[in-house]
Tab-separated table of C-alpha atoms in Angstrom:
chain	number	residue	atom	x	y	z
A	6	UNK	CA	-20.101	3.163	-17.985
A	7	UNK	CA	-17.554	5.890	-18.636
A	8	UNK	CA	-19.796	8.554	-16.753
A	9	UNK	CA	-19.841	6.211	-13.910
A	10	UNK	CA	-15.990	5.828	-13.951
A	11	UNK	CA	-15.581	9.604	-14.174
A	12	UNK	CA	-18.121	10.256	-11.183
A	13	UNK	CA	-16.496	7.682	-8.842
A	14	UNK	CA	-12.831	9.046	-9.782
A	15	UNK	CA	-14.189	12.477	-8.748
A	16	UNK	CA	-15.762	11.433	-5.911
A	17	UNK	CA	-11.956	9.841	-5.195
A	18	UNK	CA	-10.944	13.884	-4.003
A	19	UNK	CA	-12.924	14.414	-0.987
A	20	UNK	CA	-12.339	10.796	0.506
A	21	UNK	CA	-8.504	11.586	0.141
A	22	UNK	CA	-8.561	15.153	1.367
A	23	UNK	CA	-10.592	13.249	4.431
A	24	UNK	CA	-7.525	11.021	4.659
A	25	UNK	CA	-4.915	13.955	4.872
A	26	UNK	CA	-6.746	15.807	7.265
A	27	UNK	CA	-7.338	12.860	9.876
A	28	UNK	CA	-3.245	11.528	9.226
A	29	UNK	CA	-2.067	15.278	9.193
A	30	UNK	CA	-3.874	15.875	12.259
A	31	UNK	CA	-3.102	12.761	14.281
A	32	UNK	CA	0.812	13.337	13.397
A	33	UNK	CA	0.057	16.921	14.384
A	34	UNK	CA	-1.309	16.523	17.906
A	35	UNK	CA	0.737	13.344	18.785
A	36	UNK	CA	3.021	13.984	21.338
A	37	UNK	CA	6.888	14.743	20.304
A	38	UNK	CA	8.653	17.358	18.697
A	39	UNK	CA	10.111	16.181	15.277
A	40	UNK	CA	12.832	18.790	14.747
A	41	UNK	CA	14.175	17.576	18.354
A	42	UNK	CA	14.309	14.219	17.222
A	43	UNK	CA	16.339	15.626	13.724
A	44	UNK	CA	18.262	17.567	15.847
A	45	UNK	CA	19.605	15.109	18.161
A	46	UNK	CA	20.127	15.070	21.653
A	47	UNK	CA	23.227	17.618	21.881
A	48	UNK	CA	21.255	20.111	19.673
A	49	UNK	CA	20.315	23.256	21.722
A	50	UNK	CA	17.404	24.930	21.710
A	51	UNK	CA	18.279	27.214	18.519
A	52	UNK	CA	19.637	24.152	16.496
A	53	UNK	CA	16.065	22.849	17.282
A	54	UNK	CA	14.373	26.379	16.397
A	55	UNK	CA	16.109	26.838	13.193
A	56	UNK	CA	14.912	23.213	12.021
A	57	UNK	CA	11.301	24.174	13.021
A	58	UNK	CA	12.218	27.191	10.395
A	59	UNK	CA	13.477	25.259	7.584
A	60	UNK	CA	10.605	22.990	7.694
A	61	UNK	CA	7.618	24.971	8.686
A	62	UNK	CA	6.963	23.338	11.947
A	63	UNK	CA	6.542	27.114	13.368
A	64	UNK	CA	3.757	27.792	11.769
A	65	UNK	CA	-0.182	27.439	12.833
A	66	UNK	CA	-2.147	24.080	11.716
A	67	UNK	CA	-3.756	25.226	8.798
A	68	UNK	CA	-1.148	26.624	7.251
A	69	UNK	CA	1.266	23.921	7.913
A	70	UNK	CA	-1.912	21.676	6.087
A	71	UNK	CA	-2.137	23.987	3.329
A	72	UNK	CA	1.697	24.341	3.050
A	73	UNK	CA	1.707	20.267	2.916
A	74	UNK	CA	-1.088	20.319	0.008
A	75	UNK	CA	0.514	22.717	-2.704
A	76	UNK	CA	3.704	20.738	-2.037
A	77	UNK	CA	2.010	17.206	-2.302
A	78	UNK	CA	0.499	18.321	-5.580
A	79	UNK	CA	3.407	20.544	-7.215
A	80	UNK	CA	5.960	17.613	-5.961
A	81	UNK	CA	8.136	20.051	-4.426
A	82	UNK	CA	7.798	18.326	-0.626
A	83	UNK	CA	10.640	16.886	0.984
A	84	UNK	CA	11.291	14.702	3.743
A	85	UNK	CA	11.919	15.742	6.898
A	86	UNK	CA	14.539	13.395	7.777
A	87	UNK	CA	16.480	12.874	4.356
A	88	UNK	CA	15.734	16.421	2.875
A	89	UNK	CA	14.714	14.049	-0.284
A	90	UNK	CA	11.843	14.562	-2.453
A	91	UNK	CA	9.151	12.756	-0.980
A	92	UNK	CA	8.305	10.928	-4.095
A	93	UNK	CA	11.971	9.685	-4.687
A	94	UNK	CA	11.516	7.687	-1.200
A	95	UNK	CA	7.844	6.331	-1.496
A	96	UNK	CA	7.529	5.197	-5.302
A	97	UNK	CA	10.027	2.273	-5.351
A	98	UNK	CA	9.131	1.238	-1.578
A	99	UNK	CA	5.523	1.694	-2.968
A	100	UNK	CA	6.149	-0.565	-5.888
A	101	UNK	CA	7.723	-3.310	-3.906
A	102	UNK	CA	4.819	-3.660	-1.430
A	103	UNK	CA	2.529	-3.408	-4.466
A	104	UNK	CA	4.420	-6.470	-5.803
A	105	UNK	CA	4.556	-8.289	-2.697
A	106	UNK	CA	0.283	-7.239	-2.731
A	107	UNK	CA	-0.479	-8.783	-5.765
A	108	UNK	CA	1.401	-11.714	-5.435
A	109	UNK	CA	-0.286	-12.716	-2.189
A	110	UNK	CA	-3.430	-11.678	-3.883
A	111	UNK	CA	-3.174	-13.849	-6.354
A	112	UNK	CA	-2.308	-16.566	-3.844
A	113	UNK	CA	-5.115	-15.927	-1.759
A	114	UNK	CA	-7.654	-16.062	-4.597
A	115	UNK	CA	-6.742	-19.573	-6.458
A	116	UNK	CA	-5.764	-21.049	-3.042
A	117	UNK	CA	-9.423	-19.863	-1.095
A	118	UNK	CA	-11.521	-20.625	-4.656
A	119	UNK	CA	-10.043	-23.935	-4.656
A	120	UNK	CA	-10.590	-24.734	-1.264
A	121	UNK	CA	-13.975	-23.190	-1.020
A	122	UNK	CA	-15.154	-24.605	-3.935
A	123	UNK	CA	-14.087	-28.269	-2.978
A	124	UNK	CA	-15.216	-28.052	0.149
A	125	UNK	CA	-19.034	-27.436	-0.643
A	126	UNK	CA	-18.725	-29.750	-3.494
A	127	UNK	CA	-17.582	-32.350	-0.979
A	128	UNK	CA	-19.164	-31.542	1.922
A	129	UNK	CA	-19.383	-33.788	5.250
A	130	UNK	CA	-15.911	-35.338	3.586
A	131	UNK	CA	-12.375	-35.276	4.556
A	132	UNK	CA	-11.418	-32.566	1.825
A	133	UNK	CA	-14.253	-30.282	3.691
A	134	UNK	CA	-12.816	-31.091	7.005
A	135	UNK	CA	-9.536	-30.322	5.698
A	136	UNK	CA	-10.511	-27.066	4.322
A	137	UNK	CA	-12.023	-26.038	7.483
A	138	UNK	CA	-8.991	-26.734	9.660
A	139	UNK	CA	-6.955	-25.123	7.385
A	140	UNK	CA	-9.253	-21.747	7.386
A	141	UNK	CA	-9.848	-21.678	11.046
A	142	UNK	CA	-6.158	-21.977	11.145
A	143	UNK	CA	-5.150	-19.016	8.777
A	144	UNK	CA	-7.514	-16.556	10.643
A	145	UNK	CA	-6.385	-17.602	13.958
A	146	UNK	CA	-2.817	-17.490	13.097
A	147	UNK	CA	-0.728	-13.946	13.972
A	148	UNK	CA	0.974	-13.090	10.964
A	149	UNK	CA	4.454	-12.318	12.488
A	150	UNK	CA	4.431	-15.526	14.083
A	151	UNK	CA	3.525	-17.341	11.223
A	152	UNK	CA	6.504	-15.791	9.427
A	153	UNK	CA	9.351	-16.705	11.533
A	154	UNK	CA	8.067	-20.238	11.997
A	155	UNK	CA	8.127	-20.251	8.208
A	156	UNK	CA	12.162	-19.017	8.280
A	157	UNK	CA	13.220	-21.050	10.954
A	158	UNK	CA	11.523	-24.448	8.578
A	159	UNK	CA	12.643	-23.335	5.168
A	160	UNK	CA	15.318	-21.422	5.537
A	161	UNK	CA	17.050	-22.122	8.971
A	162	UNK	CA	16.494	-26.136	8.511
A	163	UNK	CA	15.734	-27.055	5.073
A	164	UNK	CA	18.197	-24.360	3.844
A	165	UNK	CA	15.166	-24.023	0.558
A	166	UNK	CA	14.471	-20.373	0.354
A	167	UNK	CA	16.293	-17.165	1.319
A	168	UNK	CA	15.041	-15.650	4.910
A	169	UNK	CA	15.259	-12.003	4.495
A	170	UNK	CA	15.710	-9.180	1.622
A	171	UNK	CA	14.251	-8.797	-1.916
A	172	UNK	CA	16.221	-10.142	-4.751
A	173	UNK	CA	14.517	-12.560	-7.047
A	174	UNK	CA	11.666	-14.346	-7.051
A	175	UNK	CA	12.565	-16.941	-4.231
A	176	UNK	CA	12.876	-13.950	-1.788
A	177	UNK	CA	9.043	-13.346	-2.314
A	178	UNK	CA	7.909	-16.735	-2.074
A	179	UNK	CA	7.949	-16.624	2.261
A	180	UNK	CA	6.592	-13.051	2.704
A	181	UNK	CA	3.965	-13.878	0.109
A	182	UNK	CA	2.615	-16.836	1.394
A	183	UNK	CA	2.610	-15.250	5.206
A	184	UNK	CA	0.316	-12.601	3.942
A	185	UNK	CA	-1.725	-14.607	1.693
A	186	UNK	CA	-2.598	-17.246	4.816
A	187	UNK	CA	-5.601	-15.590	6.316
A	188	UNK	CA	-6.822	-13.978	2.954
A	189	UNK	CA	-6.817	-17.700	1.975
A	190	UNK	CA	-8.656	-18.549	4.399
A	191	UNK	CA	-11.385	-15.889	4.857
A	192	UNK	CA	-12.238	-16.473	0.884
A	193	UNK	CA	-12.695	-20.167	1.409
A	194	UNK	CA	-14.913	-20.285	3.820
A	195	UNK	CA	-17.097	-16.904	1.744
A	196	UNK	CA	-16.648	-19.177	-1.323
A	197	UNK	CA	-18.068	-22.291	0.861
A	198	UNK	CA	-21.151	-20.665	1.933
A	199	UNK	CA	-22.120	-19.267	-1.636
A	200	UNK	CA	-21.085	-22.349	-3.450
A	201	UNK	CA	-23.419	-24.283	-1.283
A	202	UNK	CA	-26.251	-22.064	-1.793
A	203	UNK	CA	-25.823	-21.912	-5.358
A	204	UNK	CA	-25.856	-25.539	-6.225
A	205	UNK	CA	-28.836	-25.943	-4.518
A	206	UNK	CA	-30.622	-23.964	-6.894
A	207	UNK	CA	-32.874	-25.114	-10.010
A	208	UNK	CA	-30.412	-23.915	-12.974
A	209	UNK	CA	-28.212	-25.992	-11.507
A	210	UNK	CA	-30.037	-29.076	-11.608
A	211	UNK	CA	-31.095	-28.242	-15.288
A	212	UNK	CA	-27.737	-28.315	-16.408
A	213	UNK	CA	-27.359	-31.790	-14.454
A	214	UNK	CA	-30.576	-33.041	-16.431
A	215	UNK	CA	-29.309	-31.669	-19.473
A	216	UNK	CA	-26.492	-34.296	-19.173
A	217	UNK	CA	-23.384	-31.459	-18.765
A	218	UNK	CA	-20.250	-32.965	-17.099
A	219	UNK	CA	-19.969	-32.096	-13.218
A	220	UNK	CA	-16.698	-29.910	-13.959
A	221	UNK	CA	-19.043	-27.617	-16.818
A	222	UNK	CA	-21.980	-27.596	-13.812
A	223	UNK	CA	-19.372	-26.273	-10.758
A	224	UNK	CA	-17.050	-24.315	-12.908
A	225	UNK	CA	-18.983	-22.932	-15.995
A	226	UNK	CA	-22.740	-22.447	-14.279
A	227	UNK	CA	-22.547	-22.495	-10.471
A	228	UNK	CA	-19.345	-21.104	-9.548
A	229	UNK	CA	-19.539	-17.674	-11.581
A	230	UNK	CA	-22.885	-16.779	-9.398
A	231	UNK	CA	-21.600	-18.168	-6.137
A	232	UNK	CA	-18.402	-15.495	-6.844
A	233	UNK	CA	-19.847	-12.489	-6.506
A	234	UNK	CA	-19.557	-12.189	-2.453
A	235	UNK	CA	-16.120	-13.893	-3.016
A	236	UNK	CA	-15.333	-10.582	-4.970
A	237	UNK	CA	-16.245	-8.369	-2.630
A	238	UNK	CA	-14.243	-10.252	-0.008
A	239	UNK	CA	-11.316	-9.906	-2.346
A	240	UNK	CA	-11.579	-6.155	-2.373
A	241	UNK	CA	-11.483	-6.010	1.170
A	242	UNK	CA	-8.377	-8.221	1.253
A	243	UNK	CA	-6.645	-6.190	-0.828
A	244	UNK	CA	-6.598	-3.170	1.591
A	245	UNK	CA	-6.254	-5.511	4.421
A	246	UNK	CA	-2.850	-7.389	2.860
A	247	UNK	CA	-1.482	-3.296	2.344
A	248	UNK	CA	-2.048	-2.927	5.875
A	249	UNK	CA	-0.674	-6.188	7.048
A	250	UNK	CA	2.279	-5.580	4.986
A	251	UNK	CA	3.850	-3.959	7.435
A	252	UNK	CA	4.051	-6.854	9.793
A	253	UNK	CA	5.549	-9.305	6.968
A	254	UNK	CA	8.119	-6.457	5.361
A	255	UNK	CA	9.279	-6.109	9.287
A	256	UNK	CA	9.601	-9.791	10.049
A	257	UNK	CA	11.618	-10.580	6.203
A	258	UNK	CA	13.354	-7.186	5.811
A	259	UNK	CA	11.187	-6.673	2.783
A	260	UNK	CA	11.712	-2.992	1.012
A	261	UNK	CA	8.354	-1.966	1.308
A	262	UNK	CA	6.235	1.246	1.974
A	263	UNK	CA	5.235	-0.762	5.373
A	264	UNK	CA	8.479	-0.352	7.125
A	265	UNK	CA	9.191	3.239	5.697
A	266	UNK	CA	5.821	4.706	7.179
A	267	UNK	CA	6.504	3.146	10.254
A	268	UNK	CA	10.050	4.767	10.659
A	269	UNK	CA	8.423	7.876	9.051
A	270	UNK	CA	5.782	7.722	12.024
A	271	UNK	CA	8.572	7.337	14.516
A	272	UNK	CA	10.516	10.372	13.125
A	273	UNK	CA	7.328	12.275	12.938
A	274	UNK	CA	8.178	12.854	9.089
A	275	UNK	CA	4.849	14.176	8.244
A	276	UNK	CA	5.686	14.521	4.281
A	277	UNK	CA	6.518	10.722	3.657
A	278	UNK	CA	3.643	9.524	6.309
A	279	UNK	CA	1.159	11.870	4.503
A	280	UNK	CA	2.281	10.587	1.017
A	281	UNK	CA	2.367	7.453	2.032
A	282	UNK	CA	-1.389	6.926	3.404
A	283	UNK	CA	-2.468	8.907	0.798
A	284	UNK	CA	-1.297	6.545	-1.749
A	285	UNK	CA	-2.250	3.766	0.292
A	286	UNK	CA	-5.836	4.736	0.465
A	287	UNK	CA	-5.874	5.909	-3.552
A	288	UNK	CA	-4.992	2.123	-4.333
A	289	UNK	CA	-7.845	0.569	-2.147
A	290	UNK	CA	-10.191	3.392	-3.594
A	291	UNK	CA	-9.662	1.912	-7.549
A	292	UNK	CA	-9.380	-1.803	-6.182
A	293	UNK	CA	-13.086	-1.018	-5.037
A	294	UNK	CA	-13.933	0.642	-8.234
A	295	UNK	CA	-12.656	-2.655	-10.104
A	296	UNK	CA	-14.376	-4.470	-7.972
A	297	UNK	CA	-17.598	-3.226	-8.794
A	298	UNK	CA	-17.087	-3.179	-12.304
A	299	UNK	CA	-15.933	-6.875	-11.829
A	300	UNK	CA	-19.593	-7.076	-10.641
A	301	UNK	CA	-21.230	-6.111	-14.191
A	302	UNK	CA	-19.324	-8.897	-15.973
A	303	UNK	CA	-20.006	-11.873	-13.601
A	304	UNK	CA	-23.572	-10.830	-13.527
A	305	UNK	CA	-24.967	-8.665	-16.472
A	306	UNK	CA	-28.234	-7.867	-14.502
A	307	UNK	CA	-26.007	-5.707	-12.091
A	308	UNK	CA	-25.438	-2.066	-13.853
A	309	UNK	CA	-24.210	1.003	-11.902
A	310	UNK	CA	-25.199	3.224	-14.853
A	311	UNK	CA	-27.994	3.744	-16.967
């Protein structure tokens, strides 16, 4: 097992050099001229020339890539727009959206088990009907709409929760839930479909005959087997909530690495976009590797290793 951790962590440095190279080159060849935009629009043409020579913008492709790469790793690269370590801006704007992740994550999971699980146990009934009105609703519903119908109910009418910022755990409870709808959703319906294949099968009716309570049949025997494809819809979500962050932290004003890579994007701030994505893709890159560890502990027959 700790050979296979090692080889998938190593195997972690070409998929993120792939990353820098594709973001690096998009920010490269997109259209715009980020020491203008630094400069202003009164800057003349060798205000604009002397920024390209601070920053290295003067130079050819490769070694602007190569420039970018010894100062990613040594920590030494600095914002374009701030002239801050890149670091110093990302980490705490990285933590908060990691926060605001998890949380909705953790949402998601209980929320779509629950539902899923239910709704096979149940099914033909009013709690499966439910359950599928409630999932067809959560993937059919745009997230930034979703999130300012939520602020206009609970905070501009019922006053209940705060509509904007990040201060205390009631300011995470709206964003949260907005990016935990259609995770919810998607793993109810993926919990659904394997529940209802699983309790179909002949284990399962052993432990019936045996005389084990329904709750030990669903929750101790069937529901373990029917979660592996839940898991590996979870691992998905993950990377999918980081992305869709961007649209929530926008809509509440939330801190998060979302709304700084977007400005970053606009700027053309290559350092904090290329930090940023990187980190971004390192996180869904162990979230898989957890996931497939997961794997080997819901079902022992599963082994990545010898």
């Amino acid at each position: 097992m700790r050979e296979y951790i090692i080889r998938r962590l190593i195997q972690l440095i070409p998929v993120l050099i792939g990353v820098t190279i594709v973001s690096f080159s998009i920010l490269y060849l997109a259209p715009g001229d980020p020491a203008a935009i630094i400069a202003g629009a009164d800057a003349t043409g060798e205000d604009i020339q002397r920024i390209r020579v601070d920053f290295g913008l003067d130079k050819p492709f490769v070694l602007q890539y190569f420039n970018y790469l010894s100062g990613a790793f040594t920590g030494e690269l600095r914002s374009i727009r701030t002239k801050q370590p890149v670091l110093t801006e990302i980490l705490p704007r990285f933590v908060n959206t990691i926060k605001l992740t998890v949380v909705s994550m953790v949402i998601s999971i209980v929320m779509g088990i629950f539902i899923g699980v239910f709704s096979a146990v149940r099914q033909n009934s009013l709690v499966d009907y439910v359950g599928t009105v409630i999932a067809i609703l959560g993937i059919c519903t745009p997230v930034f709409w979703l999130g300012l119908l939520l602020i206009l109910l609970f905070s501009v009418i019922l006053g209940w929760l705060p509509a904007a910022g990040m201060n205390g755990l009631s300011h995470m409870i709206l964003p949260s839930v907005t990016l935990a709808v259609a995770s919810i959703a998607v793993i109810a319906r993926m919990t659904k479909s394997s529940m209802l294949e699983v309790i179909r099968q002949e284990y399962v009716m052993v432990a019936r005959a045996k005389g084990l309570t329904e709750f030990k049949v669903i929750f101790k025997h069937a529901l373990r087997n029917a979660l592996l494809p839940t898991v590996t819809v979870v691992g998905l979500r993950f990377g999918y909530l980081l992305g869709g962050a961007v649209l929530v932290e926008s809509v509440f004003a939330w801190p998060g690495i979302g709304r700084l890579l977007v400005n970053a994007i606009l700027a053309r701030d290559f350092p904090v976009v290329q930090i940023g994505l990187m980190l971004v893709a390192l996180t869904f890159v162990l979230v898989n590797l957890a996931v497939d560890l997961l794997y080997s502990y819901l079902n022992p027959r599963i082994r990545y290793w010898s």
